[in-house]
PDB file of C-alpha atoms in Angstrom:
ATOM      1  CA  MET M   1       0.000   0.000   0.000  1.00 47.00           C
ATOM      2  CA  GLY M   2       1.415   3.390  -0.968  1.00 51.00           C
ATOM      3  CA  SER M   3       1.924   6.100   1.647  1.00 55.00           C
ATOM      4  CA  PHE M   4      -0.578   8.261  -0.248  1.00 46.00           C
ATOM      5  CA  ASP M   5      -3.264   6.061   1.389  1.00 47.00           C
ATOM      6  CA  ASN M   6      -2.113   7.212   4.824  1.00 49.00           C
ATOM      7  CA  ILE M   7      -0.815  10.741   4.332  1.00 49.00           C
ATOM      8  CA  ASN M   8      -2.343  13.733   2.635  1.00 48.00           C
ATOM      9  CA  TYR M   9       0.882  15.377   1.546  1.00 47.00           C
ATOM     10  CA  SER M  10      -0.851  18.669   0.905  1.00 50.00           C
ATOM     11  CA  LEU M  11      -1.893  19.118   4.573  1.00 71.00           C
ATOM     12  CA  ARG M  12       1.387  18.969   6.474  1.00 86.00           C
ATOM     13  CA  PRO M  13       2.411  22.456   7.631  1.00 90.00           C
ATOM     14  CA  SER M  14       6.011  21.570   8.522  1.00 93.00           C
ATOM     15  CA  LYS M  15       6.495  19.768   5.202  1.00 94.00           C
ATOM     16  CA  SER M  16       4.979  22.734   3.409  1.00 94.00           C
ATOM     17  CA  ILE M  17       7.443  25.086   5.131  1.00 95.00           C
ATOM     18  CA  GLU M  18      10.362  22.769   4.324  1.00 97.00           C
ATOM     19  CA  ARG M  19       9.320  22.631   0.681  1.00 96.00           C
ATOM     20  CA  SER M  20       9.001  26.427   0.481  1.00 96.00           C
ATOM     21  CA  LEU M  21      12.474  26.917   1.988  1.00 97.00           C
ATOM     22  CA  VAL M  22      13.963  24.424  -0.461  1.00 98.00           C
ATOM     23  CA  PHE M  23      12.371  26.078  -3.479  1.00 98.00           C
ATOM     24  CA  GLU M  24      13.446  29.527  -2.332  1.00 97.00           C
ATOM     25  CA  GLY M  25      16.987  28.162  -2.255  1.00 97.00           C
ATOM     26  CA  LEU M  26      16.618  26.470  -5.625  1.00 97.00           C
ATOM     27  CA  GLY M  27      15.464  29.758  -7.120  1.00 96.00           C
ATOM     28  CA  ARG M  28      18.577  31.540  -5.845  1.00 96.00           C
ATOM     29  CA  LEU M  29      20.838  28.819  -7.222  1.00 96.00           C
ATOM     30  CA  GLN M  30      19.062  28.863 -10.549  1.00 94.00           C
ATOM     31  CA  ALA M  31      19.756  32.596 -10.872  1.00 91.00           C
ATOM     32  CA  ALA M  32      23.393  32.328  -9.804  1.00 91.00           C
ATOM     33  CA  LEU M  33      24.526  29.230 -11.708  1.00 90.00           C
ATOM     34  CA  ASP M  34      23.033  29.767 -15.162  1.00 78.00           C
ATOM     35  CA  LEU M  35      20.962  26.588 -14.920  1.00 86.00           C
ATOM     36  CA  ASN M  36      19.201  26.647 -18.268  1.00 84.00           C
ATOM     37  CA  ALA M  37      16.920  23.854 -19.507  1.00 90.00           C
ATOM     38  CA  GLN M  38      16.776  22.092 -16.148  1.00 95.00           C
ATOM     39  CA  ILE M  39      14.997  18.774 -15.671  1.00 97.00           C
ATOM     40  CA  TYR M  40      13.112  18.113 -12.442  1.00 98.00           C
ATOM     41  CA  VAL M  41      13.210  14.503 -11.218  1.00 98.00           C
ATOM     42  CA  GLY M  42      11.206  13.474  -8.179  1.00 97.00           C
ATOM     43  CA  MET M  43       8.633  11.243  -6.592  1.00 96.00           C
ATOM     44  CA  GLY M  44       5.424  13.190  -7.095  1.00 94.00           C
ATOM     45  CA  SER M  45       3.107  10.506  -5.678  1.00 93.00           C
ATOM     46  CA  ILE M  46      -0.475  11.507  -6.538  1.00 95.00           C
ATOM     47  CA  TRP M  47      -0.156  15.059  -5.189  1.00 93.00           C
ATOM     48  CA  PHE M  48       2.760  16.506  -7.221  1.00 96.00           C
ATOM     49  CA  ALA M  49       3.159  19.398  -4.770  1.00 94.00           C
ATOM     50  CA  ASP M  50       6.874  19.849  -5.553  1.00 96.00           C
ATOM     51  CA  PHE M  51       6.265  19.495  -9.290  1.00 97.00           C
ATOM     52  CA  LEU M  52       3.743  22.338  -9.196  1.00 97.00           C
ATOM     53  CA  MET M  53       6.345  24.537  -7.502  1.00 97.00           C
ATOM     54  CA  ALA M  54       9.108  23.493  -9.917  1.00 97.00           C
ATOM     55  CA  HIS M  55       6.963  24.572 -12.857  1.00 97.00           C
ATOM     56  CA  ARG M  56       5.426  27.702 -11.358  1.00 96.00           C
ATOM     57  CA  LEU M  57       8.409  29.071  -9.433  1.00 96.00           C
ATOM     58  CA  LEU M  58      11.380  27.814 -11.449  1.00 96.00           C
ATOM     59  CA  GLY M  59       9.827  27.626 -14.896  1.00 96.00           C
ATOM     60  CA  ILE M  60      10.850  24.005 -15.412  1.00 97.00           C
ATOM     61  CA  ASP M  61       8.829  22.225 -18.086  1.00 97.00           C
ATOM     62  CA  ASP M  62      10.454  18.802 -18.373  1.00 97.00           C
ATOM     63  CA  MET M  63       9.758  16.742 -15.273  1.00 98.00           C
ATOM     64  CA  VAL M  64      10.017  13.035 -14.422  1.00 98.00           C
ATOM     65  CA  SER M  65       8.111  11.435 -11.555  1.00 98.00           C
ATOM     66  CA  ILE M  66       9.016   7.914 -10.404  1.00 97.00           C
ATOM     67  CA  GLU M  67       6.348   5.698  -8.821  1.00 96.00           C
ATOM     68  CA  ALA M  68       6.929   2.073  -7.816  1.00 94.00           C
ATOM     69  CA  ASP M  69       3.481   1.190  -6.493  1.00 94.00           C
ATOM     70  CA  ASP M  70       1.124  -0.337  -9.103  1.00 96.00           C
ATOM     71  CA  ILE M  71      -2.015   1.499  -8.005  1.00 96.00           C
ATOM     72  CA  GLY M  72       0.014   4.593  -7.197  1.00 95.00           C
ATOM     73  CA  TYR M  73       1.327   4.651 -10.745  1.00 96.00           C
ATOM     74  CA  THR M  74      -2.198   4.553 -12.191  1.00 97.00           C
ATOM     75  CA  ARG M  75      -3.341   7.335  -9.893  1.00 97.00           C
ATOM     76  CA  ALA M  76      -0.212   9.382 -10.581  1.00 97.00           C
ATOM     77  CA  GLU M  77      -0.850   9.149 -14.321  1.00 97.00           C
ATOM     78  CA  PHE M  78      -4.415  10.308 -13.732  1.00 97.00           C
ATOM     79  CA  ASN M  79      -3.382  13.203 -11.477  1.00 97.00           C
ATOM     80  CA  ARG M  80      -0.275  14.495 -13.260  1.00 95.00           C
ATOM     81  CA  PRO M  81      -0.727  18.263 -13.341  1.00 96.00           C
ATOM     82  CA  TYR M  82       1.010  19.042 -16.655  1.00 97.00           C
ATOM     83  CA  ARG M  83       1.407  17.181 -19.907  1.00 96.00           C
ATOM     84  CA  SER M  84       5.166  17.636 -19.591  1.00 97.00           C
ATOM     85  CA  VAL M  85       5.320  15.408 -16.501  1.00 97.00           C
ATOM     86  CA  ASP M  86       6.639  11.977 -17.489  1.00 97.00           C
ATOM     87  CA  VAL M  87       5.395   9.451 -14.895  1.00 98.00           C
ATOM     88  CA  ARG M  88       7.587   6.353 -14.855  1.00 97.00           C
ATOM     89  CA  HIS M  89       6.554   3.073 -13.258  1.00 97.00           C
ATOM     90  CA  GLY M  90       9.396   1.298 -11.479  1.00 96.00           C
ATOM     91  CA  ARG M  91      12.005   1.351  -8.748  1.00 96.00           C
ATOM     92  CA  SER M  92      13.976   4.566  -8.491  1.00 95.00           C
ATOM     93  CA  GLY M  93      17.324   2.847  -9.098  1.00 94.00           C
ATOM     94  CA  VAL M  94      16.155   1.277 -12.345  1.00 96.00           C
ATOM     95  CA  GLU M  95      14.481   4.410 -13.682  1.00 96.00           C
ATOM     96  CA  LEU M  96      17.400   6.651 -12.751  1.00 96.00           C
ATOM     97  CA  SER M  97      19.872   4.287 -14.398  1.00 95.00           C
ATOM     98  CA  ALA M  98      17.919   4.606 -17.640  1.00 95.00           C
ATOM     99  CA  MET M  99      18.014   8.392 -17.378  1.00 95.00           C
ATOM    100  CA  TYR M 100      21.772   8.390 -16.814  1.00 94.00           C
ATOM    101  CA  LEU M 101      22.152   6.707 -20.221  1.00 93.00           C
ATOM    102  CA  SER M 102      19.896   9.168 -22.054  1.00 91.00           C
ATOM    103  CA  GLU M 103      21.932  11.540 -24.212  1.00 89.00           C
ATOM    104  CA  ASP M 104      19.310  14.307 -23.878  1.00 88.00           C
ATOM    105  CA  HIS M 105      19.179  14.005 -20.091  1.00 90.00           C
ATOM    106  CA  ARG M 106      22.958  13.930 -19.793  1.00 88.00           C
ATOM    107  CA  GLN M 107      23.295  17.292 -21.531  1.00 89.00           C
ATOM    108  CA  ARG M 108      21.080  19.234 -19.082  1.00 93.00           C
ATOM    109  CA  PRO M 109      21.307  20.002 -15.359  1.00 95.00           C
ATOM    110  CA  TRP M 110      18.890  18.205 -13.068  1.00 96.00           C
ATOM    111  CA  ILE M 111      17.156  18.946  -9.842  1.00 97.00           C
ATOM    112  CA  ILE M 112      16.683  15.500  -8.371  1.00 98.00           C
ATOM    113  CA  TRP M 113      14.679  15.151  -5.140  1.00 98.00           C
ATOM    114  CA  LEU M 114      14.570  11.570  -3.840  1.00 97.00           C
ATOM    115  CA  ASP M 115      11.748  12.072  -1.353  1.00 95.00           C
ATOM    116  CA  TYR M 116      11.307   8.710   0.380  1.00 94.00           C
ATOM    117  CA  ASP M 117       8.465   8.243   2.854  1.00 88.00           C
ATOM    118  CA  GLY M 118      10.330   5.519   4.769  1.00 94.00           C
ATOM    119  CA  PRO M 119      13.708   5.401   6.530  1.00 96.00           C
ATOM    120  CA  LEU M 120      17.010   5.622   4.720  1.00 97.00           C
ATOM    121  CA  ASP M 121      17.939   2.092   3.668  1.00 97.00           C
ATOM    122  CA  GLU M 122      20.442   0.307   1.454  1.00 96.00           C
ATOM    123  CA  GLU M 123      18.415   0.951  -1.699  1.00 96.00           C
ATOM    124  CA  GLY M 124      18.254   4.681  -0.957  1.00 97.00           C
ATOM    125  CA  VAL M 125      21.977   4.848  -0.202  1.00 97.00           C
ATOM    126  CA  GLU M 126      22.718   3.142  -3.516  1.00 97.00           C
ATOM    127  CA  ASP M 127      20.455   5.625  -5.321  1.00 97.00           C
ATOM    128  CA  LEU M 128      22.383   8.504  -3.757  1.00 97.00           C
ATOM    129  CA  ARG M 129      25.779   6.997  -4.540  1.00 96.00           C
ATOM    130  CA  ASN M 130      24.818   6.453  -8.177  1.00 96.00           C
ATOM    131  CA  VAL M 131      23.752  10.077  -8.634  1.00 96.00           C
ATOM    132  CA  PHE M 132      27.398  11.091  -8.324  1.00 95.00           C
ATOM    133  CA  SER M 133      28.521   8.770 -11.082  1.00 93.00           C
ATOM    134  CA  GLY M 134      25.549   9.309 -13.394  1.00 94.00           C
ATOM    135  CA  ALA M 135      24.039  12.796 -13.083  1.00 95.00           C
ATOM    136  CA  PRO M 136      25.213  15.733 -15.236  1.00 94.00           C
ATOM    137  CA  HIS M 137      27.214  18.738 -14.033  1.00 93.00           C
ATOM    138  CA  ASN M 138      25.312  21.397 -12.080  1.00 95.00           C
ATOM    139  CA  THR M 139      22.807  18.846 -10.809  1.00 96.00           C
ATOM    140  CA  ILE M 140      21.189  19.712  -7.493  1.00 97.00           C
ATOM    141  CA  LEU M 141      20.555  16.644  -5.335  1.00 98.00           C
ATOM    142  CA  LEU M 142      18.102  16.424  -2.442  1.00 98.00           C
ATOM    143  CA  THR M 143      16.921  13.479  -0.417  1.00 98.00           C
ATOM    144  CA  THR M 144      14.253  13.208   2.261  1.00 98.00           C
ATOM    145  CA  PHE M 145      13.678  10.221   4.545  1.00 97.00           C
ATOM    146  CA  SER M 146      12.114   9.285   7.858  1.00 97.00           C
ATOM    147  CA  ALA M 147      14.145   9.802  11.025  1.00 96.00           C
ATOM    148  CA  THR M 148      11.791   7.879  13.302  1.00 94.00           C
ATOM    149  CA  GLY M 149      13.992   6.027  15.757  1.00 92.00           C
ATOM    150  CA  ALA M 150      12.266   2.643  15.646  1.00 92.00           C
ATOM    151  CA  ALA M 151      12.972   2.399  11.917  1.00 92.00           C
ATOM    152  CA  TYR M 152      16.685   2.153  12.731  1.00 95.00           C
ATOM    153  CA  GLY M 153      16.337  -0.519  15.415  1.00 94.00           C
ATOM    154  CA  LYS M 154      16.487  -0.432  19.185  1.00 94.00           C
ATOM    155  CA  PRO M 155      18.670   2.342  20.642  1.00 93.00           C
ATOM    156  CA  LYS M 156      21.483  -0.067  21.494  1.00 92.00           C
ATOM    157  CA  ASP M 157      21.592  -1.251  17.859  1.00 94.00           C
ATOM    158  CA  ARG M 158      21.278   2.105  16.039  1.00 95.00           C
ATOM    159  CA  HIS M 159      24.959   3.036  15.984  1.00 95.00           C
ATOM    160  CA  GLU M 160      25.816  -0.248  14.325  1.00 95.00           C
ATOM    161  CA  ARG M 161      22.886   0.151  11.926  1.00 96.00           C
ATOM    162  CA  LEU M 162      24.143   3.569  10.812  1.00 96.00           C
ATOM    163  CA  LYS M 163      27.652   2.166  10.406  1.00 96.00           C
ATOM    164  CA  ARG M 164      26.394  -0.613   8.139  1.00 96.00           C
ATOM    165  CA  LEU M 165      24.310   1.855   6.161  1.00 96.00           C
ATOM    166  CA  LEU M 166      26.695   4.788   5.705  1.00 96.00           C
ATOM    167  CA  GLY M 167      30.098   3.358   6.547  1.00 94.00           C
ATOM    168  CA  GLY M 168      33.102   5.228   7.854  1.00 92.00           C
ATOM    169  CA  VAL M 169      31.502   8.682   7.938  1.00 96.00           C
ATOM    170  CA  VAL M 170      29.580   7.624  11.061  1.00 96.00           C
ATOM    171  CA  PRO M 171      31.674   8.619  14.109  1.00 95.00           C
ATOM    172  CA  ASP M 172      32.761   5.905  16.536  1.00 93.00           C
ATOM    173  CA  ASP M 173      31.891   8.012  19.549  1.00 90.00           C
ATOM    174  CA  LEU M 174      28.200   8.846  19.093  1.00 90.00           C
ATOM    175  CA  ASP M 175      26.735   9.540  22.524  1.00 91.00           C
ATOM    176  CA  GLU M 176      23.392   8.391  23.901  1.00 90.00           C
ATOM    177  CA  ASP M 177      21.499  11.509  22.827  1.00 92.00           C
ATOM    178  CA  ALA M 178      22.809  11.235  19.277  1.00 93.00           C
ATOM    179  CA  ILE M 179      21.019   7.928  18.776  1.00 93.00           C
ATOM    180  CA  ARG M 180      17.886   8.766  20.762  1.00 95.00           C
ATOM    181  CA  ASP M 181      16.321  12.253  20.836  1.00 94.00           C
ATOM    182  CA  GLY M 182      19.039  13.670  18.610  1.00 96.00           C
ATOM    183  CA  LEU M 183      18.828  10.908  16.014  1.00 97.00           C
ATOM    184  CA  PRO M 184      17.274  13.126  13.280  1.00 97.00           C
ATOM    185  CA  GLU M 185      20.091  15.673  13.572  1.00 97.00           C
ATOM    186  CA  THR M 186      22.634  12.837  13.639  1.00 97.00           C
ATOM    187  CA  LEU M 187      21.134  11.356  10.484  1.00 97.00           C
ATOM    188  CA  ALA M 188      21.223  14.739   8.770  1.00 97.00           C
ATOM    189  CA  SER M 189      24.902  15.266   9.605  1.00 97.00           C
ATOM    190  CA  VAL M 190      26.189  11.809   8.732  1.00 97.00           C
ATOM    191  CA  THR M 191      24.171  11.675   5.503  1.00 98.00           C
ATOM    192  CA  MET M 192      25.628  15.009   4.450  1.00 97.00           C
ATOM    193  CA  ASP M 193      29.101  13.643   5.223  1.00 97.00           C
ATOM    194  CA  PHE M 194      28.260  10.553   3.177  1.00 97.00           C
ATOM    195  CA  LEU M 195      27.282  12.689   0.177  1.00 97.00           C
ATOM    196  CA  THR M 196      30.527  14.649   0.421  1.00 96.00           C
ATOM    197  CA  SER M 197      32.501  11.413   0.635  1.00 96.00           C
ATOM    198  CA  ALA M 198      30.590   9.868  -2.277  1.00 96.00           C
ATOM    199  CA  ALA M 199      31.470  12.863  -4.464  1.00 95.00           C
ATOM    200  CA  GLU M 200      35.155  12.432  -3.623  1.00 94.00           C
ATOM    201  CA  VAL M 201      35.095   8.692  -4.308  1.00 94.00           C
ATOM    202  CA  SER M 202      33.336   9.218  -7.650  1.00 94.00           C
ATOM    203  CA  GLY M 203      36.012  11.697  -8.706  1.00 92.00           C
ATOM    204  CA  ARG M 204      33.597  14.414  -9.760  1.00 90.00           C
ATOM    205  CA  PRO M 205      35.804  17.372 -10.726  1.00 87.00           C
ATOM    206  CA  GLY M 206      33.452  19.950  -9.169  1.00 90.00           C
ATOM    207  CA  GLY M 207      32.930  17.918  -6.003  1.00 93.00           C
ATOM    208  CA  PHE M 208      29.861  18.457  -3.834  1.00 96.00           C
ATOM    209  CA  VAL M 209      28.718  21.660  -2.135  1.00 97.00           C
ATOM    210  CA  PRO M 210      26.420  21.000   0.874  1.00 98.00           C
ATOM    211  CA  ALA M 211      23.407  23.300   0.629  1.00 98.00           C
ATOM    212  CA  PHE M 212      20.325  21.825   2.297  1.00 98.00           C
ATOM    213  CA  LYS M 213      19.879  20.467   5.813  1.00 98.00           C
ATOM    214  CA  LEU M 214      16.432  20.616   7.368  1.00 98.00           C
ATOM    215  CA  VAL M 215      14.715  18.508  10.033  1.00 97.00           C
ATOM    216  CA  TYR M 216      10.959  18.798  10.351  1.00 96.00           C
ATOM    217  CA  THR M 217       8.133  17.128  12.236  1.00 93.00           C
ATOM    218  CA  ASP M 218       4.517  16.640  11.303  1.00 90.00           C
ATOM    219  CA  SER M 219       3.164  13.226  12.292  1.00 83.00           C
ATOM    220  CA  ALA M 220       6.710  11.847  11.880  1.00 91.00           C
ATOM    221  CA  THR M 221      10.127  13.466  11.991  1.00 95.00           C
ATOM    222  CA  MET M 222      11.816  13.682   8.592  1.00 97.00           C
ATOM    223  CA  VAL M 223      15.248  14.767   7.373  1.00 98.00           C
ATOM    224  CA  THR M 224      16.103  16.582   4.142  1.00 98.00           C
ATOM    225  CA  VAL M 225      19.717  16.994   3.053  1.00 98.00           C
ATOM    226  CA  GLY M 226      21.347  17.817  -0.237  1.00 98.00           C
ATOM    227  CA  GLY M 227      23.628  20.020  -2.229  1.00 98.00           C
ATOM    228  CA  ILE M 228      25.084  20.924  -5.580  1.00 97.00           C
ATOM    229  CA  LEU M 229      27.236  18.876  -7.948  1.00 96.00           C
ATOM    230  CA  PRO M 230      28.751  21.872  -9.754  1.00 95.00           C
ATOM    231  CA  ARG M 231      30.494  21.806 -13.070  1.00 92.00           C
ATOM    232  CA  PRO M 232      34.241  22.487 -12.912  1.00 87.00           C
ATOM    233  CA  GLY M 233      34.676  26.187 -12.261  1.00 91.00           C
ATOM    234  CA  ALA M 234      31.174  26.753 -10.849  1.00 93.00           C
ATOM    235  CA  ARG M 235      32.011  25.775  -7.263  1.00 93.00           C
ATOM    236  CA  PRO M 236      32.930  29.342  -6.112  1.00 95.00           C
ATOM    237  CA  ALA M 237      29.635  30.712  -7.451  1.00 95.00           C
ATOM    238  CA  ALA M 238      27.679  27.969  -5.685  1.00 95.00           C
ATOM    239  CA  LYS M 239      29.470  28.538  -2.396  1.00 96.00           C
ATOM    240  CA  ALA M 240      28.940  32.296  -2.637  1.00 96.00           C
ATOM    241  CA  VAL M 241      25.168  31.715  -2.670  1.00 96.00           C
ATOM    242  CA  ILE M 242      25.201  29.146   0.137  1.00 97.00           C
ATOM    243  CA  ASP M 243      27.478  31.203   2.384  1.00 97.00           C
ATOM    244  CA  LEU M 244      25.110  34.176   2.525  1.00 97.00           C
ATOM    245  CA  PRO M 245      23.592  34.621   6.026  1.00 95.00           C
ATOM    246  CA  SER M 246      20.122  34.671   4.467  1.00 95.00           C
ATOM    247  CA  TRP M 247      20.554  31.269   2.780  1.00 97.00           C
ATOM    248  CA  PRO M 248      17.265  29.396   3.520  1.00 97.00           C
ATOM    249  CA  GLY M 249      18.387  25.806   2.916  1.00 97.00           C
ATOM    250  CA  ILE M 250      20.119  25.101   6.233  1.00 97.00           C
ATOM    251  CA  VAL M 251      18.003  25.798   9.301  1.00 94.00           C
ATOM    252  CA  GLU M 252      18.076  24.998  12.990  1.00 88.00           C
ATOM    253  CA  PRO M 253      16.280  23.936  15.111  1.00 88.00           C
ATOM    254  CA  ARG M 254      13.662  21.500  13.799  1.00 92.00           C
ATOM    255  CA  ILE M 255      10.644  22.836  11.980  1.00 94.00           C
ATOM    256  CA  THR M 256       7.706  21.918  14.207  1.00 92.00           C
ATOM    257  CA  ALA M 257       4.885  24.019  12.848  1.00 90.00           C
ATOM    258  CA  PRO M 258       1.694  23.848  14.902  1.00 89.00           C
ATOM    259  CA  HIS M 259      -1.687  23.144  13.372  1.00 87.00           C
ATOM    260  CA  LEU M 260      -3.461  26.487  13.717  1.00 89.00           C
ATOM    261  CA  THR M 261      -6.981  27.606  12.959  1.00 88.00           C
ATOM    262  CA  LEU M 262      -7.314  30.483  10.527  1.00 87.00           C
ATOM    263  CA  ARG M 263      -8.173  32.755  13.459  1.00 91.00           C
ATOM    264  CA  GLU M 264      -5.133  31.664  15.506  1.00 92.00           C
ATOM    265  CA  ALA M 265      -2.809  32.086  12.540  1.00 91.00           C
ATOM    266  CA  ALA M 266      -4.176  35.546  11.741  1.00 92.00           C
ATOM    267  CA  VAL M 267      -3.879  36.769  15.348  1.00 94.00           C
ATOM    268  CA  LEU M 268      -0.367  35.364  15.736  1.00 94.00           C
ATOM    269  CA  GLN M 269       0.803  36.687  12.379  1.00 94.00           C
ATOM    270  CA  ALA M 270      -0.354  40.178  13.361  1.00 95.00           C
ATOM    271  CA  GLN M 271       2.288  40.150  16.129  1.00 95.00           C
ATOM    272  CA  LEU M 272       5.127  39.537  13.666  1.00 96.00           C
ATOM    273  CA  PRO M 273       7.795  40.412  12.761  1.00 94.00           C
ATOM    274  CA  THR M 274       9.213  41.498  16.098  1.00 93.00           C
ATOM    275  CA  GLU M 275      12.705  41.886  17.511  1.00 91.00           C
ATOM    276  CA  VAL M 276      11.484  40.753  20.943  1.00 93.00           C
ATOM    277  CA  PRO M 277      10.717  37.005  20.959  1.00 91.00           C
ATOM    278  CA  LEU M 278       7.095  36.157  21.611  1.00 93.00           C
ATOM    279  CA  THR M 279       6.402  34.183  24.791  1.00 95.00           C
ATOM    280  CA  ARG M 280       3.613  31.935  25.953  1.00 95.00           C
ATOM    281  CA  ASP M 281       2.551  34.757  28.297  1.00 95.00           C
ATOM    282  CA  ASN M 282       2.112  36.970  25.216  1.00 94.00           C
ATOM    283  CA  LEU M 283       0.107  34.241  23.556  1.00 93.00           C
ATOM    284  CA  GLN M 284      -2.064  33.563  26.592  1.00 95.00           C
ATOM    285  CA  GLY M 285      -2.759  37.285  26.696  1.00 95.00           C
ATOM    286  CA  LEU M 286      -4.112  36.965  23.152  1.00 94.00           C
ATOM    287  CA  GLY M 287      -6.476  34.249  24.282  1.00 94.00           C
ATOM    288  CA  PHE M 288      -4.873  30.902  23.355  1.00 93.00           C
ATOM    289  CA  ASP M 289      -1.716  28.877  23.964  1.00 94.00           C
ATOM    290  CA  LEU M 290       0.973  26.755  22.245  1.00 94.00           C
ATOM    291  CA  LYS M 291       4.018  24.797  23.315  1.00 92.00           C
ATOM    292  CA  ASP M 292       7.243  26.823  23.470  1.00 92.00           C
ATOM    293  CA  GLU M 293       8.773  24.983  20.503  1.00 90.00           C
ATOM    294  CA  GLN M 294       5.616  25.426  18.435  1.00 91.00           C
ATOM    295  CA  LEU M 295       5.572  29.170  19.113  1.00 94.00           C
ATOM    296  CA  ALA M 296       9.275  29.521  18.296  1.00 92.00           C
ATOM    297  CA  SER M 297       8.888  27.515  15.091  1.00 92.00           C
ATOM    298  CA  TYR M 298       5.929  29.585  13.927  1.00 93.00           C
ATOM    299  CA  ALA M 299       7.760  32.832  14.686  1.00 94.00           C
ATOM    300  CA  SER M 300      10.776  31.634  12.688  1.00 93.00           C
ATOM    301  CA  PHE M 301       8.877  30.405   9.632  1.00 94.00           C
ATOM    302  CA  TYR M 302       5.575  32.308   9.618  1.00 94.00           C
ATOM    303  CA  ARG M 303       6.312  33.735   6.163  1.00 94.00           C
ATOM    304  CA  TYR M 304       6.119  30.179   4.796  1.00 94.00           C
ATOM    305  CA  TYR M 305       3.198  28.941   6.908  1.00 92.00           C
ATOM    306  CA  PRO M 306       0.483  27.499   4.650  1.00 89.00           C
ATOM    307  CA  THR M 307      -3.199  28.387   4.787  1.00 80.00           C
ATOM    308  CA  TYR M 308      -5.677  25.568   4.276  1.00 73.00           C
ATOM    309  CA  ALA M 309      -9.403  25.793   3.560  1.00 71.00           C
ATOM    310  CA  GLN M 310     -12.059  23.287   2.588  1.00 69.00           C
ATOM    311  CA  ILE M 311     -13.444  23.678  -0.921  1.00 67.00           C
ATOM    312  CA  ASN M 312     -16.888  22.282  -1.752  1.00 61.00           C
ATOM    313  CA  PHE M 313     -17.743  21.752  -5.426  1.00 60.00           C
TER     314      PHE M 313
END
């Protein structure tokens, strides 16, 4: 059963914020790196939320969505938002390997977002490793996966599990917090180190420039990491964009956006921006309450907070 049967991807506020931050970053990179004729490659499921943004915000026409589930593939074909979305039925490794051999695809930069709904596993690691040997110059690579602790075994087994999965980039001295409450941040860091190492092993002349690291929680905690595989000579331009203090692709702490009613969101938004951090006392004075981390997360990312409404037709 596909995850689309369990999750409405269009109604997750933290995911929506993460996606908006990523696309703001992609837009800046597109302007700075002369990324003409890009191809967007992702896993659009039946919602295609990122594909809509790639077309509307980045002007990308040619897009490829990979769907392994049989019923999911049929529904994805039915729901594809543009005629230029090519929905491919198969495992990501197989479909990507075919794209690596395509002469047309090899001549154009990609944005490839491997957005898995499960934990990082051996198949996902192999997909990531192969991007470095197969994708064209100036490709931007992103991956998202679950950071739920149980998916990586019992706490006493998680360090060994990460070692088997990602190899020598996993430190020998991970402490207790790093494999329990801090596991999502640990996964983000070691996966980024793995991507950097994979670029070196593959011998890509432009290397890898880390650019995206976000941890967010809706019903589950997820990790997104990624970066740029620049053409030779483009690395300084890529780093100049990433090194700006306003770069949106690397954020701390976790994005934990609360579910707010329209009234709550409007009242809270009217207090922002402010140089003095809002407190729960402020909020209680307005007539409602949130957890400290929810209030802080909203204050940090309110410009990206989505508004949902029911439509009857």
